[in-house]
Short mmCIF file of C-alpha atoms and ligand atoms in Angstrom, two decimals:
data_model
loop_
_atom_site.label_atom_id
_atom_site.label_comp_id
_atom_site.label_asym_id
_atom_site.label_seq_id
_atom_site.Cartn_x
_atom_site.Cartn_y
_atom_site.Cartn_z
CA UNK D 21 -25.90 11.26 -0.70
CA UNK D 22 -26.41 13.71 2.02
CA UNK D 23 -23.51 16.00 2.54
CA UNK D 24 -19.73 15.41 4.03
CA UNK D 25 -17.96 18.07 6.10
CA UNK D 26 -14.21 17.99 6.54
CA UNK D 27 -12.28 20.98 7.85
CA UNK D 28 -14.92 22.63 8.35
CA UNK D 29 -15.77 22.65 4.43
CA UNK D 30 -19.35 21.54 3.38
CA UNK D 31 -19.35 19.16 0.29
CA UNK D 32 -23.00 18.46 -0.89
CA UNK D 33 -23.90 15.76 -3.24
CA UNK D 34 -22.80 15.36 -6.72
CA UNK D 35 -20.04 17.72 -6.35
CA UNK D 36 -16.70 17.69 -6.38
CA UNK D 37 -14.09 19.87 -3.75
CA UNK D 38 -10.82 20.40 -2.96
CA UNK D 39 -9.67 20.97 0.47
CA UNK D 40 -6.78 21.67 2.59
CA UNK D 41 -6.78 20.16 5.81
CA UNK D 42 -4.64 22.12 8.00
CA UNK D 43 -1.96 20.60 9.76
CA UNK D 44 0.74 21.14 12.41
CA UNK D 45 2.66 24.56 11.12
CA UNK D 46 6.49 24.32 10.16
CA UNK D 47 9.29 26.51 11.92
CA UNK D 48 9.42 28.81 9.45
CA UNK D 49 6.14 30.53 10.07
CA UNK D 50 4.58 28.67 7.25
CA UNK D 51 1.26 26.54 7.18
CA UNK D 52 1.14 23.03 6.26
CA UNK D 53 -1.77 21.12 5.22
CA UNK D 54 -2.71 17.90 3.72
CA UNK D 55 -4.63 18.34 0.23
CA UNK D 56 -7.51 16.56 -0.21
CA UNK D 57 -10.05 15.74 -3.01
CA UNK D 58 -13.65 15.09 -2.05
CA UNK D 59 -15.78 13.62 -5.17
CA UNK D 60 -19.46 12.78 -4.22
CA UNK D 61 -22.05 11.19 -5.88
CA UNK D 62 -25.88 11.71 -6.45
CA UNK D 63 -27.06 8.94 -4.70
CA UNK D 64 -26.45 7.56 -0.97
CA UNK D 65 -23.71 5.03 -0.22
CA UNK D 66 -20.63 4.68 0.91
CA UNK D 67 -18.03 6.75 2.17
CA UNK D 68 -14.53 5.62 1.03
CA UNK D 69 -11.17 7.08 1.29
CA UNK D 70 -7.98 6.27 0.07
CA UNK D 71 -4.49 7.29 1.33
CA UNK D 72 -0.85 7.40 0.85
CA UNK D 73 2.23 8.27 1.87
CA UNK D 74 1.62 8.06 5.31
CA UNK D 75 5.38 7.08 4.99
CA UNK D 76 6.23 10.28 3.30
CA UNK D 77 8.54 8.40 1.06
CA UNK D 78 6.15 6.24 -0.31
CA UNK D 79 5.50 7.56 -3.86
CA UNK D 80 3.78 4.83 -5.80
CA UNK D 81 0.39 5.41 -3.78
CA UNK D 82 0.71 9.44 -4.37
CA UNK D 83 0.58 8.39 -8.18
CA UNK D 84 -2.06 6.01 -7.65
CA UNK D 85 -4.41 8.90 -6.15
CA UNK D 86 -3.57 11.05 -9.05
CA UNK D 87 -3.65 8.62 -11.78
CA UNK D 88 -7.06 8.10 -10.37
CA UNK D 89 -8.09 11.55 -10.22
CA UNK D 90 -7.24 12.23 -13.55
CA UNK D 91 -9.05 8.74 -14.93
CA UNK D 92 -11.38 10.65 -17.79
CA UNK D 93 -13.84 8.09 -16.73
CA UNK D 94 -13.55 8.19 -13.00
CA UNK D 95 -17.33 9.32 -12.20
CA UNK D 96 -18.64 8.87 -8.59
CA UNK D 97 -22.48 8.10 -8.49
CA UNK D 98 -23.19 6.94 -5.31
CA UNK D 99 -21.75 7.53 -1.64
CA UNK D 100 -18.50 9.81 -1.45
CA UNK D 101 -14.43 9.23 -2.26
CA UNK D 102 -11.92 10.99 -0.23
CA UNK D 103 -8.38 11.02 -2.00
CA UNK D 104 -5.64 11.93 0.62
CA UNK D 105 -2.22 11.69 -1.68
CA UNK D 106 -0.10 12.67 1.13
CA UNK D 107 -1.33 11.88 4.62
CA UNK D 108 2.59 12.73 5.80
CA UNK D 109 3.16 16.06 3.84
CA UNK D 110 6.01 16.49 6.39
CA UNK D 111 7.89 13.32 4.85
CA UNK D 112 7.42 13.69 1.26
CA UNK D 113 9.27 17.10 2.21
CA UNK D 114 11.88 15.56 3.09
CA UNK D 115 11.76 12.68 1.46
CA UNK D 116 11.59 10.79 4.03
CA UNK D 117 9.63 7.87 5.64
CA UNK D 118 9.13 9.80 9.24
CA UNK D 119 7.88 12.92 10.50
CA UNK D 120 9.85 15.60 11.64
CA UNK D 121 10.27 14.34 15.02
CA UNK D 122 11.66 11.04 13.84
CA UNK D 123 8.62 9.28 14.75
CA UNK D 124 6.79 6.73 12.52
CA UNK D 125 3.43 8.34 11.76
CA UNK D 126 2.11 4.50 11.12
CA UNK D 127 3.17 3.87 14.49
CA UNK D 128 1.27 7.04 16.32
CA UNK D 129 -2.39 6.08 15.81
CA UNK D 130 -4.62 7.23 17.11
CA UNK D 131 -2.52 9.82 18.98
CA UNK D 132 -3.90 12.83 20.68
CA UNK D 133 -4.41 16.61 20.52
CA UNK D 134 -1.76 17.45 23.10
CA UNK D 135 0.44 14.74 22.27
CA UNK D 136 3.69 14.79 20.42
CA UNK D 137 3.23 16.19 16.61
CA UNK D 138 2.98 12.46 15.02
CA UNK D 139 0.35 11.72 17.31
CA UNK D 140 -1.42 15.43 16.71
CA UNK D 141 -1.27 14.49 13.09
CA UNK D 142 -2.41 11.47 12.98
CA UNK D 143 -5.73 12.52 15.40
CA UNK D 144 -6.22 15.62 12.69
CA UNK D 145 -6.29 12.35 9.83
CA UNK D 146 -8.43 9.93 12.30
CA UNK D 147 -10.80 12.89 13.11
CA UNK D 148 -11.42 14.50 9.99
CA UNK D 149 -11.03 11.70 7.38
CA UNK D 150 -11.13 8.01 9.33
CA UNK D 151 -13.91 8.87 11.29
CA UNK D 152 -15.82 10.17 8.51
CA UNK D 153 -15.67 7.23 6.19
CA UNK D 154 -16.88 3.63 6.18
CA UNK D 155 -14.35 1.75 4.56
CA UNK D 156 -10.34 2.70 3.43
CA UNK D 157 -7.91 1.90 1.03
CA UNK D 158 -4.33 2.89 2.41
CA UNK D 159 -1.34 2.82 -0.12
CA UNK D 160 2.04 2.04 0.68
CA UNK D 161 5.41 0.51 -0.44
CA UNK D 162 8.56 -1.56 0.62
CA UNK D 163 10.90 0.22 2.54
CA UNK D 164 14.19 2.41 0.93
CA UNK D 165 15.67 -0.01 -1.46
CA UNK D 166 13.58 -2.97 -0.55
CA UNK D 167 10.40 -4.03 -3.59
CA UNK D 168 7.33 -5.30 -2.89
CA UNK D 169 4.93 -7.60 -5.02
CA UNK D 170 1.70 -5.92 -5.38
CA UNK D 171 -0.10 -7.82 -2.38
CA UNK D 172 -3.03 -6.81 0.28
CA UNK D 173 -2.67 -7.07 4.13
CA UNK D 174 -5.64 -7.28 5.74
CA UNK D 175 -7.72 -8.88 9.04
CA UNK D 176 -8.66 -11.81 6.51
CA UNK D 177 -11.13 -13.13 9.48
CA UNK D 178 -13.07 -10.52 9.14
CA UNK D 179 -15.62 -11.71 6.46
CA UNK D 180 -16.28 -8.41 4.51
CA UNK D 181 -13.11 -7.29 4.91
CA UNK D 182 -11.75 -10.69 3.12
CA UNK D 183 -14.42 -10.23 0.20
CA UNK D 184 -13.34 -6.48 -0.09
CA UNK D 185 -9.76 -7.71 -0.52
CA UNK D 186 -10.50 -10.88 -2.64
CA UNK D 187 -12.38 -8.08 -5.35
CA UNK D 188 -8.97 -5.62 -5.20
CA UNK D 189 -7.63 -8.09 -7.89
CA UNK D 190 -4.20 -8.84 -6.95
CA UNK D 191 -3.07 -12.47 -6.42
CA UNK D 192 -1.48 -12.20 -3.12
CA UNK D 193 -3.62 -11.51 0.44
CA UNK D 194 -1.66 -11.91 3.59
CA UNK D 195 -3.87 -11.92 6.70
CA UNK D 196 -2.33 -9.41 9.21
CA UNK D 197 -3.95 -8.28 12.65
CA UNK D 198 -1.39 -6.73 14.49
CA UNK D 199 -1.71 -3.73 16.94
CA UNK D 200 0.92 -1.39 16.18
CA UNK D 201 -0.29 2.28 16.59
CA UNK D 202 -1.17 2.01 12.53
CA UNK D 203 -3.77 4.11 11.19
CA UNK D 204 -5.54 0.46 9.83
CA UNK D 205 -5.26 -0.53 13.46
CA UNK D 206 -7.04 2.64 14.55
CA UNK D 207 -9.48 2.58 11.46
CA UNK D 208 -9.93 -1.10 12.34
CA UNK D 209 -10.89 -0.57 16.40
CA UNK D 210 -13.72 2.37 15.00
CA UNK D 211 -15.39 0.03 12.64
CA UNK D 212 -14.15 0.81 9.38
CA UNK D 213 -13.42 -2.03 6.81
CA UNK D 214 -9.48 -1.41 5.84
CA UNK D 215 -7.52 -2.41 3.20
CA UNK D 216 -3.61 -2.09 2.93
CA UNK D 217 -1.97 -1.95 -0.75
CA UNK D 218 1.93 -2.78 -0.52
CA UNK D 219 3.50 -2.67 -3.78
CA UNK D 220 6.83 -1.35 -5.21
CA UNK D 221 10.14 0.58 -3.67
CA UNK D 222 10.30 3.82 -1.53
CA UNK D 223 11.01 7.17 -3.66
CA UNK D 224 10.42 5.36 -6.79
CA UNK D 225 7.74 4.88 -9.60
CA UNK D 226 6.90 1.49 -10.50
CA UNK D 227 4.70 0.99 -13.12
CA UNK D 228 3.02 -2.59 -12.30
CA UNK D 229 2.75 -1.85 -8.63
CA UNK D 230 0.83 2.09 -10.23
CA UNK D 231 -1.33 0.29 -12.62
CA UNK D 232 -2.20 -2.79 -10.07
CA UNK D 233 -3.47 0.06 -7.46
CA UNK D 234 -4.93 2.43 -9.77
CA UNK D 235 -7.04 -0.63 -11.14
CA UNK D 236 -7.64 -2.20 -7.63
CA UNK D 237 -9.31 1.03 -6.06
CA UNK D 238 -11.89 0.97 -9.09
CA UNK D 239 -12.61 -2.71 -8.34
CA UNK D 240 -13.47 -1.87 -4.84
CA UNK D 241 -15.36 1.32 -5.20
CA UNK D 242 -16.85 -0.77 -8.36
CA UNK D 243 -17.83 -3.69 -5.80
CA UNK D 244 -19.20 -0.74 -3.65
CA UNK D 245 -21.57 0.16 -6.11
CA UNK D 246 -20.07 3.58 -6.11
CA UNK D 247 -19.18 3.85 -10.12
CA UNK D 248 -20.05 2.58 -13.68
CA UNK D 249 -16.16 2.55 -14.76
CA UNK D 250 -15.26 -0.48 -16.27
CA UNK D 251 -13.36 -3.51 -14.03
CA UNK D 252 -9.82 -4.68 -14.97
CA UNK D 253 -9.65 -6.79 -17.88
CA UNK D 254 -9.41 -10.01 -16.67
CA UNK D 255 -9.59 -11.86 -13.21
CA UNK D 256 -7.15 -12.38 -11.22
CA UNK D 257 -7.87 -15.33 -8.90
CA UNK D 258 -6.17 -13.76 -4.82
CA UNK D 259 -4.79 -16.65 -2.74
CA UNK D 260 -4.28 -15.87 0.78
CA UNK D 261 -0.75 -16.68 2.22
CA UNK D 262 -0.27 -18.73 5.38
CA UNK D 263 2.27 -17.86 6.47
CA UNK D 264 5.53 -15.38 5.15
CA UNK D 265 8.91 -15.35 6.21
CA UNK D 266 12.33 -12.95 5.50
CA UNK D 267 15.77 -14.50 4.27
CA UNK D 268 18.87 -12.96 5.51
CA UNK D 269 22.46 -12.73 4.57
CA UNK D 270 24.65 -15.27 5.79
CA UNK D 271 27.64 -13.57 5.32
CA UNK D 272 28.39 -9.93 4.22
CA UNK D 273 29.70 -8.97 0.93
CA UNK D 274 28.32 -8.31 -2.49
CA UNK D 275 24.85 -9.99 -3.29
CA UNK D 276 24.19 -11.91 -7.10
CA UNK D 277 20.54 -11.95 -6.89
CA UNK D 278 18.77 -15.20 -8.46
CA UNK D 279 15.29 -14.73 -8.05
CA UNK D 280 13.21 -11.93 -8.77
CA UNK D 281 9.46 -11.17 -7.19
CA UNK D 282 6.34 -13.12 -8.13
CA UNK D 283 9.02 -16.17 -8.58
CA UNK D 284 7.74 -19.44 -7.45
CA UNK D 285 10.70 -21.53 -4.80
CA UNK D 286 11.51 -24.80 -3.67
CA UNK D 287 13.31 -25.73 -1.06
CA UNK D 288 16.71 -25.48 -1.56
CA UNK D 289 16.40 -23.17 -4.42
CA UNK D 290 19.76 -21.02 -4.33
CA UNK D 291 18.17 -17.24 -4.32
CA UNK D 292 21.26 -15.06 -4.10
CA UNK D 293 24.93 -16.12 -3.93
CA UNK D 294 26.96 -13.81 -1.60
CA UNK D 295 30.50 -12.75 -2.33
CA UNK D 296 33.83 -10.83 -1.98
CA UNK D 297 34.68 -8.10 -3.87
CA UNK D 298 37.16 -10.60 -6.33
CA UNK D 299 34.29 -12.72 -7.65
CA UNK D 300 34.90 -15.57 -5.08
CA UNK D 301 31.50 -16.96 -3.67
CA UNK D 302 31.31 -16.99 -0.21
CA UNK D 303 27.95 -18.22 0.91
CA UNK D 304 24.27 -19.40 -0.85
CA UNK D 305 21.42 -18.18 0.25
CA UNK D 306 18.61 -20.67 0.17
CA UNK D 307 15.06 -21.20 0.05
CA UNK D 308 13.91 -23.55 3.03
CA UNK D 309 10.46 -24.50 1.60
CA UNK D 310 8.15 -23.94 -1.41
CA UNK D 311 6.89 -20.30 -1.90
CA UNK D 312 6.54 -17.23 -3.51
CA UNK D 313 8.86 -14.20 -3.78
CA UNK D 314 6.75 -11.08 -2.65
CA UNK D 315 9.32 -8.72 -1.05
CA UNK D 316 13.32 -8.50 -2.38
CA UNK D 317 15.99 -6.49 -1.39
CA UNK D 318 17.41 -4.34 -4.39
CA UNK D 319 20.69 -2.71 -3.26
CA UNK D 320 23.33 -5.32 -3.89
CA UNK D 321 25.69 -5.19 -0.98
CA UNK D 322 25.35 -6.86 2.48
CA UNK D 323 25.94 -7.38 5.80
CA UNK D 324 25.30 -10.35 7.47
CA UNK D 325 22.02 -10.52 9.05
CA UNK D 326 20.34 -8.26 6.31
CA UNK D 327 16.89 -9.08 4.93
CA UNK D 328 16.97 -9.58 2.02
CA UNK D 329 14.04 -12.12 0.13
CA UNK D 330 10.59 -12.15 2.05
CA UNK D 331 8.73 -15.37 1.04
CA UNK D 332 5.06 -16.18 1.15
CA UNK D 333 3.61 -19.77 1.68
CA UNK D 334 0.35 -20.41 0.22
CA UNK D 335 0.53 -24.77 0.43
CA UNK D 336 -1.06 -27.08 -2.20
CA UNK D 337 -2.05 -23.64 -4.45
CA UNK D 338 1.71 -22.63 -5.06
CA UNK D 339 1.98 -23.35 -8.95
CA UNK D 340 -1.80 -21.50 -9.33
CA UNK D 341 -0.26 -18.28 -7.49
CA UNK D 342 2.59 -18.33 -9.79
CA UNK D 343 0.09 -18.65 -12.75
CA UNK D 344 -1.82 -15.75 -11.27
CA UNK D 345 1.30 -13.49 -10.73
CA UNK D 346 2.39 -13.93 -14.67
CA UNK D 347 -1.47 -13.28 -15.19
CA UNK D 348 -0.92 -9.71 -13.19
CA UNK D 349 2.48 -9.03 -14.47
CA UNK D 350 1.37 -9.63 -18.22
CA UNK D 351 -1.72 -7.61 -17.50
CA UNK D 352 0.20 -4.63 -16.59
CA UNK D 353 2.96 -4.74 -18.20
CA UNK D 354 2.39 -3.21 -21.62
CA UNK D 355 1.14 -0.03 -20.04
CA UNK D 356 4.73 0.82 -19.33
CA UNK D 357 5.64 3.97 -21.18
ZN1 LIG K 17 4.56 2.21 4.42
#
């Protein structure tokens, strides 16, 4: 491994480092910056880094990074990991999924030195941490109130980029190549091979979508030839969706929710009855086709037109997702303490 530099900080090889990348300065006369942990290895290879909270109220990736930083076996012998916990510091501040000037930082890639402060932040992240590595995990969750199965968006026509996110070891891959101002966009158009991790609820802790991340990351930098640790337990077998779509309330009122995520549909599957405040049912909500449940609304009141069940279709392989999704779920599940 030959040295990295970020902020101006020299790591050499085999080391490990600390950093604080300073950022855009608050009001209040007081510096910001974004901490960083830079672990290299003795030998040449890849440079990977892995972010969260880009929306600041994304927490399940910050506990990914640290989970992973605190893994007693987590030994980097080849190439270099960059762990950014909270690429928007601004929004973990406030607990909230924007920056300070409202804007989505997702959305402000690759932005500019004199541009608005989303866009200077997110050239300070391309700059000193995109531009420096070769490939990218980047961690995120559903929106407030909304879940997320533990699933990986990625440009699935891309060939390496597909085997990268066929060895994270979750069942669900959904091929996504929009251009939207994200970071992965921006990471995408200067070569790097990007991975996006959705899993779990804003501002909370969710132990599958936590233990599916923390064990995903080692899987790729394991593929990468960049540790010893050990892989996940057993394979899980990823099946790339088709296709997704979002069901919305039909009516407003209070929501009975019948299916929860990683459940297989039919068509005409009831997955929520909606209904007044006396128990009376006004409306079904129902599932138009076979698929899986990967994204659910939690909070149980509506108003007509709300999202609330995001469906993936995967075809002929349906029951085999399912099977795959128990497979995760069971995996995971007893590390719940
Ligand atoms: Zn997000």
């Amino acid at each position: 491994m030959t040295s990295i530099t970020i902020a101006g900080q020299t790591i050499a090889a085999d080391k490990t480092a600390q950093i604080h990348l300073p950022a855009i300065r608050l009001y209040t006369d007081t510096d910001i910056s974004i901490p960083i942990q830079v672990i290299t290895g003795k030998k040449k290879g890849p440079v990977v880094f892995v972010s969260a909270a880009v929306h600041g109220d994304e927490l399940n990736g910050i506990e990914i990074i640290r989970r992973l930083n605190q893994h007693p076996r987590l030994k980097i012998s080849a190439g270099a990991l960059i762990l950014v916990p909270m690429v928007n510091v601004y929004g973990v501040l406030n607990q909230s999924r924007y920056m300070p000037d409202r804007r989505d930082l997702n959305r402000c890639f690759p932005g500019s030195e004199k541009g608005p402060l989303a866009g200077r932040v997110a050239n300070i992240f391309l700059n000193e941490i995109v531009n420096k590595s070769d490939y990218g995990i980047d961690l995120h969750t559903g929106a407030i109130h909304r879940t997320n199965l533990p699933q990986i968006r990625a440009d699935l026509d891309d060939p390496e980029t597909r085997n990268l996110a066929e060895q994270f070891g979750v069942p669900v891959l959904i091929n996504s190549t929009t251009r939207d101002g994200s970071l992965r966009q921006s990471a995408v158009e200067a070569g790097k091979k990007i991975l996006l991790y959705e899993a779990g609820e804003a501002l909370r802790f969710d132990e599958l979508a936590i233990a599916a991340g923390v064990n995903g990351v080692i899987n790729i930098l394991k593929h990468l030839g960049m540790t010893n640790m050990r892989r996940g337990k057993k394979k899980i077998t990823p099946f790339v969706a088709y296709n997704s779509g979002w069901f919305r309330a039909n009516a407003s009122g209070i929501v009975r929710s019948l299916k929860n995520l990683g459940d297989a549909v039919e068509a005409d599957d009831v997955l929520a009855e909606i209904g007044g405040p006396l128990g009376e049912v006004l409306s079904l909500v129902k599932a138009t086709r076979r698929g899986i449940v990967i994204g659910k609304q939690n909070i149980p009141l509506v108003q007509e037109g709300d999202a609330l069940y995001h469906i993936a279709y995967f075809g002929k392989e349906g029951d085999e997702v399912a099977e795959h999704i128990e497979l995760m779920q069971d995996l995971y599940a007893p590390e719940i303490f």
